[in-house]
Amino acid sequence: MQPDKKANQTLKLLFAVGAVLIPLVVPSGSHAADAASESVAEPAFDPARFEPSSADGAVWSLIVGAGALYAPEYEGSRGFKVSPLPAVIFTYGDWLTLDPRGISVTAFTHQGFSLAGKVGYEMGRDEDDGDRLKGLGDIDFAATIGAKATYRWEALELYAEVDQTVGGSESLIGKFGAEYTAPVTDRFFVSAGISATVANEEHMQSYFGVTAAQSAASGLRAFKPQASLKRVDFSVSATYMATENWLMRGEVGMGALLGDAADSPIVERELQPSFMAIVGYRF
């Protein structure tokens, strides 16, 4: 692998955790009295410990985490790989988030509705990520700019977001979905989510298309996909707050490629499962 490919792979590992740590949600209820009655030796657990605060009144939070992700080698791959997931996530107030996915700034909030602008990245793809990609060339790592609208009603969150890649594949991606979080105890809660992703023709051609030149180099049939709904995803996660600082999170996901994405000769398997486990420390 060339040095720039190695750097790209490193960036992928460092950035991949953003999608799995950001959804951490703290239950608002408290059952401290029940915890105390179960064991007098253990101090009551305080969920508010995970609500960011500082001595000068500024609201902030810092979480450092590490874990592993077991997922397909590339979108549509039959093979899997294990990737380490290091991350640092910092939030300031309810308007600024810096994490491995980039920077998000919430510009407007009102009665559960919020609107945020964001700057992030598209990881791209190397032709040596899988045997079927040989001869297709690389898709360059590139920056993205986008916006996200969110509506929260009690434990339910509805969202819609759009991202435009600047350079690289020149992708325009839209995603909309819902997530529901249910606290089981003060320390343990579960979440379930569903989402759908649509993509423009440039994205579909870059990741699922095969040009005449690529067909000659790879042996795959030529294929020209159109802009369409490319996949739906389901996920279930569980988070356990082991102490006042330590938390553990596990997630199981299943994606299903649809339409032209599923019909691509690059795709070996339409169903794309993934498994994640991570440990985080809140300062």
CSV table of N, CA, C and O in Angstrom, one decimal, residues 122 147 161-165 169-175 196-200 203-204 207 230:
chain,number,residue,atom,x,y,z
A,122,GLU,N,-15.7,12.7,4.1
A,122,GLU,CA,-16.0,11.4,3.5
A,122,GLU,C,-14.8,10.6,3.4
A,122,GLU,O,-13.8,11.0,2.9
A,147,ALA,N,-26.1,20.1,6.8
A,147,ALA,CA,-27.0,20.6,7.8
A,147,ALA,C,-27.8,19.4,8.3
A,147,ALA,O,-28.0,18.4,7.7
A,161,GLU,N,-30.9,14.9,7.6
A,161,GLU,CA,-29.7,15.6,7.4
A,161,GLU,C,-29.2,15.5,5.9
A,161,GLU,O,-29.6,14.6,5.2
A,162,VAL,N,-28.4,16.4,5.5
A,162,VAL,CA,-27.9,16.4,4.1
A,162,VAL,C,-26.4,16.8,4.2
A,162,VAL,O,-26.0,17.6,5.0
A,163,ASP,N,-25.6,16.1,3.4
A,163,ASP,CA,-24.1,16.4,3.3
A,163,ASP,C,-23.7,16.5,1.9
A,163,ASP,O,-24.0,15.6,1.0
A,164,GLN,N,-22.9,17.5,1.5
A,164,GLN,CA,-22.3,17.6,0.2
A,164,GLN,C,-20.8,17.4,0.3
A,164,GLN,O,-20.1,18.1,1.1
A,165,THR,N,-20.2,16.5,-0.5
A,165,THR,CA,-18.8,16.3,-0.5
A,165,THR,C,-18.1,17.3,-1.4
A,165,THR,O,-18.6,17.6,-2.5
A,169,SER,N,-15.7,12.2,-4.3
A,169,SER,CA,-16.8,11.6,-5.1
A,169,SER,C,-17.8,12.7,-5.5
A,169,SER,O,-18.7,12.4,-6.3
A,170,GLU,N,-17.7,13.9,-4.9
A,170,GLU,CA,-18.7,15.0,-5.2
A,170,GLU,C,-20.1,14.5,-4.8
A,170,GLU,O,-21.1,14.8,-5.4
A,171,SER,N,-20.2,13.7,-3.7
A,171,SER,CA,-21.5,13.1,-3.3
A,171,SER,C,-22.4,14.1,-2.7
A,171,SER,O,-22.0,15.0,-2.0
A,172,LEU,N,-23.7,13.9,-2.9
A,172,LEU,CA,-24.7,14.6,-2.2
A,172,LEU,C,-25.6,13.5,-1.5
A,172,LEU,O,-26.2,12.7,-2.2
A,173,ILE,N,-25.5,13.5,-0.2
A,173,ILE,CA,-26.2,12.4,0.6
A,173,ILE,C,-27.3,13.0,1.5
A,173,ILE,O,-27.0,14.0,2.2
A,174,GLY,N,-28.4,12.3,1.5
A,174,GLY,CA,-29.5,12.7,2.4
A,174,GLY,C,-29.8,11.5,3.3
A,174,GLY,O,-29.8,10.4,2.8
A,175,LYS,N,-30.1,11.8,4.5
A,175,LYS,CA,-30.4,10.7,5.5
A,175,LYS,C,-31.5,11.2,6.4
A,175,LYS,O,-31.5,12.3,6.9
A,196,ALA,N,-32.9,5.8,6.6
A,196,ALA,CA,-32.8,5.6,5.2
A,196,ALA,C,-31.9,6.6,4.6
A,196,ALA,O,-31.8,7.8,5.0
A,197,THR,N,-31.1,6.2,3.6
A,197,THR,CA,-30.1,7.0,3.0
A,197,THR,C,-30.4,7.1,1.5
A,197,THR,O,-30.5,6.1,0.8
A,198,VAL,N,-30.4,8.4,0.9
A,198,VAL,CA,-30.6,8.6,-0.5
A,198,VAL,C,-29.3,9.2,-1.0
A,198,VAL,O,-28.6,9.9,-0.2
A,199,ALA,N,-28.9,9.0,-2.2
A,199,ALA,CA,-27.6,9.6,-2.8
A,199,ALA,C,-27.8,10.0,-4.2
A,199,ALA,O,-28.6,9.5,-5.0
A,200,ASN,N,-27.0,11.0,-4.6
A,200,ASN,CA,-27.1,11.5,-6.0
A,200,ASN,C,-26.3,10.6,-6.9
A,200,ASN,O,-25.7,9.7,-6.5
A,203,HIS,N,-22.5,10.1,-6.4
A,203,HIS,CA,-22.1,9.2,-5.3
A,203,HIS,C,-22.4,7.7,-5.8
A,203,HIS,O,-21.5,6.8,-5.5
A,204,MET,N,-23.5,7.5,-6.4
A,204,MET,CA,-23.8,6.1,-6.8
A,204,MET,C,-22.8,5.6,-7.8
A,204,MET,O,-22.4,4.5,-7.8
A,207,TYR,N,-19.3,4.9,-6.0
A,207,TYR,CA,-19.2,3.7,-5.0
A,207,TYR,C,-19.9,2.4,-5.6
A,207,TYR,O,-19.5,1.4,-5.1
A,230,LYS,N,-30.5,4.3,-1.5
A,230,LYS,CA,-29.5,3.3,-1.6
A,230,LYS,C,-29.5,2.3,-0.5
A,230,LYS,O,-29.1,1.1,-0.7
